[in-house]
Amino acid sequence: MIGKTIATTAAGLAVLTTTLAAPSAASASGTKQVHLRKGLTLTIPASWKAVQAGSDWTRVITGSCPSLGTMDFGFRDAGCHGFWVLGPKALEIGGHTFQRYNPKYEFDPATDVSVCPRTVRLYKGTMKLAGKGLRKVGAGHRADYHVWAGTCVDKKFRVKMRYSQREWYLPSSKILIVDQWNTPGLDGILKKATWR
């Protein structure tokens, strides 16, 4: 089934959906902190939720997420608003045909046709590099940044939808942040990240 996820497969069909380290109390501005890999700490809106979906697969849910709590929850589901914070085990299978992730190509752990990240009614089409550079992720850390222009197609391969996949790769920390929803304010949140 297309909806089966990489995280589910990697975890032996057992999806772990536990909220990460208890966030600090919400501040007057309605934010909280989430502690992620290698001391990376993000200050996010209090309504967002960090969920672990297997070893080295963390999704920060920013809105609607119909797959949360189901067997379909994972990187290859559709309609779950948010972004991923991935670690070394995810990077080992992050290239097409489950090859090691290479920042010259988009993060795409698959061997077959994937569902469109926006809707289960369409399939993932082509991805083309639309921009790259360096981006700040907290003091003293710069990420290799890429934007991929993606398409979603129907069964006859007609383009029905377009989206962007933004990636921030920190090779020394072995962290990759993947955003397929153009999450508002994420670039600023990452610039203000802290490291412990």
PDB file of C-alpha atoms in Angstrom:
ATOM      1  CA  MET A   1       0.000   0.000   0.000  1.00  0.00           C
ATOM      2  CA  ILE A   2       1.370   3.400  -0.964  1.00  0.00           C
ATOM      3  CA  GLY A   3       0.373   4.792   2.428  1.00  0.00           C
ATOM      4  CA  LYS A   4       2.790   2.496   4.265  1.00  0.00           C
ATOM      5  CA  THR A   5       5.586   4.652   5.525  1.00  0.00           C
ATOM      6  CA  ILE A   6       9.336   4.377   5.631  1.00  0.00           C
ATOM      7  CA  ALA A   7       9.240   4.960   9.354  1.00  0.00           C
ATOM      8  CA  THR A   8       6.747   2.139   9.788  1.00  0.00           C
ATOM      9  CA  THR A   9       8.883  -0.221   7.745  1.00  0.00           C
ATOM     10  CA  ALA A  10      12.053   0.755   9.566  1.00  0.00           C
ATOM     11  CA  ALA A  11      10.401   0.261  12.931  1.00  0.00           C
ATOM     12  CA  GLY A  12       9.079  -3.171  12.039  1.00  0.00           C
ATOM     13  CA  LEU A  13       5.512  -1.950  11.491  1.00  0.00           C
ATOM     14  CA  ALA A  14       5.395  -0.397  14.937  1.00  0.00           C
ATOM     15  CA  VAL A  15       4.857   3.337  14.805  1.00  0.00           C
ATOM     16  CA  LEU A  16       5.895   5.240  17.893  1.00  0.00           C
ATOM     17  CA  THR A  17       3.956   8.450  18.348  1.00  0.00           C
ATOM     18  CA  THR A  18       5.097   9.945  21.603  1.00  0.00           C
ATOM     19  CA  THR A  19       5.470  13.600  22.289  1.00  0.00           C
ATOM     20  CA  LEU A  20       9.140  14.543  22.625  1.00  0.00           C
ATOM     21  CA  ALA A  21      10.814  15.923  25.710  1.00  0.00           C
ATOM     22  CA  ALA A  22       8.382  17.928  27.748  1.00  0.00           C
ATOM     23  CA  PRO A  23       8.304  21.447  26.376  1.00  0.00           C
ATOM     24  CA  SER A  24       8.990  24.323  28.701  1.00  0.00           C
ATOM     25  CA  ALA A  25       6.001  26.309  29.883  1.00  0.00           C
ATOM     26  CA  ALA A  26       4.476  28.485  27.204  1.00  0.00           C
ATOM     27  CA  SER A  27       5.671  32.050  27.355  1.00  0.00           C
ATOM     28  CA  ALA A  28       3.524  35.143  27.182  1.00  0.00           C
ATOM     29  CA  SER A  29       4.011  35.064  23.403  1.00  0.00           C
ATOM     30  CA  GLY A  30       2.434  31.594  23.112  1.00  0.00           C
ATOM     31  CA  THR A  31       5.603  29.644  22.330  1.00  0.00           C
ATOM     32  CA  LYS A  32       7.370  26.610  23.727  1.00  0.00           C
ATOM     33  CA  GLN A  33      10.733  24.977  23.267  1.00  0.00           C
ATOM     34  CA  VAL A  34      11.312  21.517  21.815  1.00  0.00           C
ATOM     35  CA  HIS A  35      14.620  19.767  22.294  1.00  0.00           C
ATOM     36  CA  LEU A  36      15.653  17.743  19.277  1.00  0.00           C
ATOM     37  CA  ARG A  37      18.824  15.972  18.134  1.00  0.00           C
ATOM     38  CA  LYS A  38      22.359  16.905  19.175  1.00  0.00           C
ATOM     39  CA  GLY A  39      21.153  19.702  21.452  1.00  0.00           C
ATOM     40  CA  LEU A  40      19.171  21.496  18.730  1.00  0.00           C
ATOM     41  CA  THR A  41      16.367  23.434  20.430  1.00  0.00           C
ATOM     42  CA  LEU A  42      13.609  25.243  18.549  1.00  0.00           C
ATOM     43  CA  THR A  43      11.176  27.787  19.957  1.00  0.00           C
ATOM     44  CA  ILE A  44       7.887  27.027  18.219  1.00  0.00           C
ATOM     45  CA  PRO A  45       4.260  28.135  18.574  1.00  0.00           C
ATOM     46  CA  ALA A  46       2.588  26.441  21.541  1.00  0.00           C
ATOM     47  CA  SER A  47      -0.006  24.852  19.221  1.00  0.00           C
ATOM     48  CA  TRP A  48       2.659  22.874  17.316  1.00  0.00           C
ATOM     49  CA  LYS A  49       3.481  19.347  18.446  1.00  0.00           C
ATOM     50  CA  ALA A  50       6.709  17.335  18.077  1.00  0.00           C
ATOM     51  CA  VAL A  51       6.089  13.629  17.501  1.00  0.00           C
ATOM     52  CA  GLN A  52       8.616  10.848  17.084  1.00  0.00           C
ATOM     53  CA  ALA A  53       7.825   8.419  14.259  1.00  0.00           C
ATOM     54  CA  GLY A  54      10.677   5.952  14.700  1.00  0.00           C
ATOM     55  CA  SER A  55      14.359   6.231  15.412  1.00  0.00           C
ATOM     56  CA  ASP A  56      15.717   9.496  13.947  1.00  0.00           C
ATOM     57  CA  TRP A  57      12.355  10.535  12.437  1.00  0.00           C
ATOM     58  CA  THR A  58      10.721  13.483  14.247  1.00  0.00           C
ATOM     59  CA  ARG A  59       7.818  15.412  12.782  1.00  0.00           C
ATOM     60  CA  VAL A  60       6.805  18.820  14.076  1.00  0.00           C
ATOM     61  CA  ILE A  61       3.087  19.007  13.337  1.00  0.00           C
ATOM     62  CA  THR A  62       1.940  22.550  12.617  1.00  0.00           C
ATOM     63  CA  GLY A  63      -1.724  22.019  11.704  1.00  0.00           C
ATOM     64  CA  SER A  64      -4.078  19.307  10.504  1.00  0.00           C
ATOM     65  CA  CYS A  65      -2.606  15.793  10.486  1.00  0.00           C
ATOM     66  CA  PRO A  66      -5.205  13.132   9.622  1.00  0.00           C
ATOM     67  CA  SER A  67      -2.613  10.313   9.640  1.00  0.00           C
ATOM     68  CA  LEU A  68      -1.451  10.927  13.241  1.00  0.00           C
ATOM     69  CA  GLY A  69      -2.089   7.812  15.309  1.00  0.00           C
ATOM     70  CA  THR A  70      -2.635   5.579  12.255  1.00  0.00           C
ATOM     71  CA  MET A  71      -0.390   3.062  10.506  1.00  0.00           C
ATOM     72  CA  ASP A  72      -0.043   5.559   7.632  1.00  0.00           C
ATOM     73  CA  PHE A  73       1.740   8.168   9.767  1.00  0.00           C
ATOM     74  CA  GLY A  74       5.229   8.764   8.368  1.00  0.00           C
ATOM     75  CA  PHE A  75       7.211  10.453   5.638  1.00  0.00           C
ATOM     76  CA  ARG A  76       5.130   9.042   2.805  1.00  0.00           C
ATOM     77  CA  ASP A  77       1.708  10.010   4.140  1.00  0.00           C
ATOM     78  CA  ALA A  78      -0.357  12.893   2.775  1.00  0.00           C
ATOM     79  CA  GLY A  79      -2.050  15.916   4.263  1.00  0.00           C
ATOM     80  CA  CYS A  80      -0.097  16.150   7.530  1.00  0.00           C
ATOM     81  CA  HIS A  81       0.993  19.768   7.912  1.00  0.00           C
ATOM     82  CA  GLY A  82       4.453  20.092   9.392  1.00  0.00           C
ATOM     83  CA  PHE A  83       8.140  19.477   8.864  1.00  0.00           C
ATOM     84  CA  TRP A  84      10.627  16.721   9.661  1.00  0.00           C
ATOM     85  CA  VAL A  85      13.801  16.748  11.726  1.00  0.00           C
ATOM     86  CA  LEU A  86      15.783  13.689  10.644  1.00  0.00           C
ATOM     87  CA  GLY A  87      18.887  12.007  12.014  1.00  0.00           C
ATOM     88  CA  PRO A  88      21.549   9.538  10.812  1.00  0.00           C
ATOM     89  CA  LYS A  89      19.319   6.455  10.481  1.00  0.00           C
ATOM     90  CA  ALA A  90      16.884   8.385   8.270  1.00  0.00           C
ATOM     91  CA  LEU A  91      19.782   9.762   6.218  1.00  0.00           C
ATOM     92  CA  GLU A  92      21.082   6.231   5.583  1.00  0.00           C
ATOM     93  CA  ILE A  93      17.964   5.488   3.499  1.00  0.00           C
ATOM     94  CA  GLY A  94      17.069   9.034   2.405  1.00  0.00           C
ATOM     95  CA  GLY A  95      18.001   8.776  -1.255  1.00  0.00           C
ATOM     96  CA  HIS A  96      15.892   7.298  -4.027  1.00  0.00           C
ATOM     97  CA  THR A  97      15.959   3.463  -3.906  1.00  0.00           C
ATOM     98  CA  PHE A  98      16.903   3.759  -0.226  1.00  0.00           C
ATOM     99  CA  GLN A  99      20.443   4.930  -0.936  1.00  0.00           C
ATOM    100  CA  ARG A 100      22.248   7.208   1.516  1.00  0.00           C
ATOM    101  CA  TYR A 101      20.990  10.825   1.402  1.00  0.00           C
ATOM    102  CA  ASN A 102      23.022  13.097  -0.868  1.00  0.00           C
ATOM    103  CA  PRO A 103      22.268  16.846  -0.699  1.00  0.00           C
ATOM    104  CA  LYS A 104      22.716  17.049  -4.488  1.00  0.00           C
ATOM    105  CA  TYR A 105      19.315  15.345  -4.697  1.00  0.00           C
ATOM    106  CA  GLU A 106      16.067  15.774  -2.789  1.00  0.00           C
ATOM    107  CA  PHE A 107      15.300  13.642   0.261  1.00  0.00           C
ATOM    108  CA  ASP A 108      13.183  10.876  -1.254  1.00  0.00           C
ATOM    109  CA  PRO A 109      13.310   7.473   0.466  1.00  0.00           C
ATOM    110  CA  ALA A 110      11.360   5.342  -2.000  1.00  0.00           C
ATOM    111  CA  THR A 111      11.638   2.653  -4.626  1.00  0.00           C
ATOM    112  CA  ASP A 112       8.209   3.089  -6.141  1.00  0.00           C
ATOM    113  CA  VAL A 113       5.547   5.681  -6.808  1.00  0.00           C
ATOM    114  CA  SER A 114       4.878   7.835  -3.742  1.00  0.00           C
ATOM    115  CA  VAL A 115       1.706   9.602  -2.768  1.00  0.00           C
ATOM    116  CA  CYS A 116       1.689  13.393  -3.155  1.00  0.00           C
ATOM    117  CA  PRO A 117       2.527  15.002   0.211  1.00  0.00           C
ATOM    118  CA  ARG A 118      -0.539  17.250  -0.126  1.00  0.00           C
ATOM    119  CA  THR A 119      -3.255  14.711  -1.035  1.00  0.00           C
ATOM    120  CA  VAL A 120      -3.702  10.946  -1.337  1.00  0.00           C
ATOM    121  CA  ARG A 121      -5.588  11.487  -4.606  1.00  0.00           C
ATOM    122  CA  LEU A 122      -2.371  12.320  -6.486  1.00  0.00           C
ATOM    123  CA  TYR A 123       1.117  10.879  -6.863  1.00  0.00           C
ATOM    124  CA  LYS A 124       4.502  12.498  -6.394  1.00  0.00           C
ATOM    125  CA  GLY A 125       5.841  13.684  -9.741  1.00  0.00           C
ATOM    126  CA  THR A 126       9.139  15.292 -10.676  1.00  0.00           C
ATOM    127  CA  MET A 127      11.433  17.333  -8.435  1.00  0.00           C
ATOM    128  CA  LYS A 128      13.755  20.020  -9.797  1.00  0.00           C
ATOM    129  CA  LEU A 129      16.257  22.188  -7.954  1.00  0.00           C
ATOM    130  CA  ALA A 130      14.775  25.676  -7.571  1.00  0.00           C
ATOM    131  CA  GLY A 131      17.314  27.288  -5.242  1.00  0.00           C
ATOM    132  CA  LYS A 132      20.272  26.642  -2.950  1.00  0.00           C
ATOM    133  CA  GLY A 133      22.661  28.340  -0.573  1.00  0.00           C
ATOM    134  CA  LEU A 134      23.595  28.453   3.087  1.00  0.00           C
ATOM    135  CA  ARG A 135      21.135  29.189   5.908  1.00  0.00           C
ATOM    136  CA  LYS A 136      21.754  29.913   9.551  1.00  0.00           C
ATOM    137  CA  VAL A 137      20.432  27.355  12.066  1.00  0.00           C
ATOM    138  CA  GLY A 138      21.264  29.005  15.392  1.00  0.00           C
ATOM    139  CA  ALA A 139      24.534  30.633  16.348  1.00  0.00           C
ATOM    140  CA  GLY A 140      27.590  29.033  14.770  1.00  0.00           C
ATOM    141  CA  HIS A 141      25.693  26.575  12.566  1.00  0.00           C
ATOM    142  CA  ARG A 142      25.070  26.891   8.844  1.00  0.00           C
ATOM    143  CA  ALA A 143      22.993  24.478   6.830  1.00  0.00           C
ATOM    144  CA  ASP A 144      23.353  23.462   3.211  1.00  0.00           C
ATOM    145  CA  TYR A 145      19.957  24.728   1.999  1.00  0.00           C
ATOM    146  CA  HIS A 146      18.043  23.498  -1.061  1.00  0.00           C
ATOM    147  CA  VAL A 147      14.573  24.204  -2.416  1.00  0.00           C
ATOM    148  CA  TRP A 148      13.084  21.567  -4.708  1.00  0.00           C
ATOM    149  CA  ALA A 149      10.122  22.370  -6.972  1.00  0.00           C
ATOM    150  CA  GLY A 150       7.840  19.352  -6.877  1.00  0.00           C
ATOM    151  CA  THR A 151       4.787  18.309  -8.820  1.00  0.00           C
ATOM    152  CA  CYS A 152       1.848  16.070  -8.017  1.00  0.00           C
ATOM    153  CA  VAL A 153       0.357  14.109 -10.902  1.00  0.00           C
ATOM    154  CA  ASP A 154      -2.688  11.987 -11.659  1.00  0.00           C
ATOM    155  CA  LYS A 155      -2.673   8.432 -13.022  1.00  0.00           C
ATOM    156  CA  LYS A 156      -2.000   9.771 -16.513  1.00  0.00           C
ATOM    157  CA  PHE A 157       1.031  11.754 -15.227  1.00  0.00           C
ATOM    158  CA  ARG A 158      -0.702  15.111 -15.771  1.00  0.00           C
ATOM    159  CA  VAL A 159       0.495  17.784 -13.341  1.00  0.00           C
ATOM    160  CA  LYS A 160      -2.362  18.725 -11.024  1.00  0.00           C
ATOM    161  CA  MET A 161      -0.520  20.470  -8.185  1.00  0.00           C
ATOM    162  CA  ARG A 162       2.846  22.042  -7.365  1.00  0.00           C
ATOM    163  CA  TYR A 163       4.662  22.338  -4.045  1.00  0.00           C
ATOM    164  CA  SER A 164       8.118  23.092  -2.663  1.00  0.00           C
ATOM    165  CA  GLN A 165      10.327  20.851  -0.581  1.00  0.00           C
ATOM    166  CA  ARG A 166      12.773  22.893   1.473  1.00  0.00           C
ATOM    167  CA  GLU A 167      15.776  21.161   3.058  1.00  0.00           C
ATOM    168  CA  TRP A 168      18.309  22.340   5.636  1.00  0.00           C
ATOM    169  CA  TYR A 169      21.216  19.875   5.944  1.00  0.00           C
ATOM    170  CA  LEU A 170      23.725  20.059   8.793  1.00  0.00           C
ATOM    171  CA  PRO A 171      26.387  17.465   7.848  1.00  0.00           C
ATOM    172  CA  SER A 172      28.480  17.720  11.044  1.00  0.00           C
ATOM    173  CA  SER A 173      25.426  17.240  13.271  1.00  0.00           C
ATOM    174  CA  LYS A 174      23.884  14.708  10.841  1.00  0.00           C
ATOM    175  CA  ILE A 175      20.566  16.545  10.907  1.00  0.00           C
ATOM    176  CA  LEU A 176      18.260  17.169   7.960  1.00  0.00           C
ATOM    177  CA  ILE A 177      15.148  19.344   8.223  1.00  0.00           C
ATOM    178  CA  VAL A 178      12.586  18.718   5.463  1.00  0.00           C
ATOM    179  CA  ASP A 179       9.576  20.999   4.931  1.00  0.00           C
ATOM    180  CA  GLN A 180       7.015  20.188   2.226  1.00  0.00           C
ATOM    181  CA  TRP A 181       4.446  22.780   3.382  1.00  0.00           C
ATOM    182  CA  ASN A 182       6.342  26.109   3.209  1.00  0.00           C
ATOM    183  CA  THR A 183       5.742  26.307   6.945  1.00  0.00           C
ATOM    184  CA  PRO A 184       5.253  30.017   7.757  1.00  0.00           C
ATOM    185  CA  GLY A 185       8.072  31.398   9.892  1.00  0.00           C
ATOM    186  CA  LEU A 186      10.185  28.226   9.826  1.00  0.00           C
ATOM    187  CA  ASP A 187      13.256  29.938   8.355  1.00  0.00           C
ATOM    188  CA  GLY A 188      13.151  32.488  11.202  1.00  0.00           C
ATOM    189  CA  ILE A 189      12.611  29.768  13.828  1.00  0.00           C
ATOM    190  CA  LEU A 190      15.659  27.929  12.553  1.00  0.00           C
ATOM    191  CA  LYS A 191      17.780  31.105  12.520  1.00  0.00           C
ATOM    192  CA  LYS A 192      16.926  31.604  16.209  1.00  0.00           C
ATOM    193  CA  ALA A 193      17.574  27.962  17.164  1.00  0.00           C
ATOM    194  CA  THR A 194      19.809  27.281  20.138  1.00  0.00           C
ATOM    195  CA  TRP A 195      22.283  24.467  20.716  1.00  0.00           C
ATOM    196  CA  ARG A 196      23.057  22.907  24.095  1.00  0.00           C
TER     197      ARG A 196
END
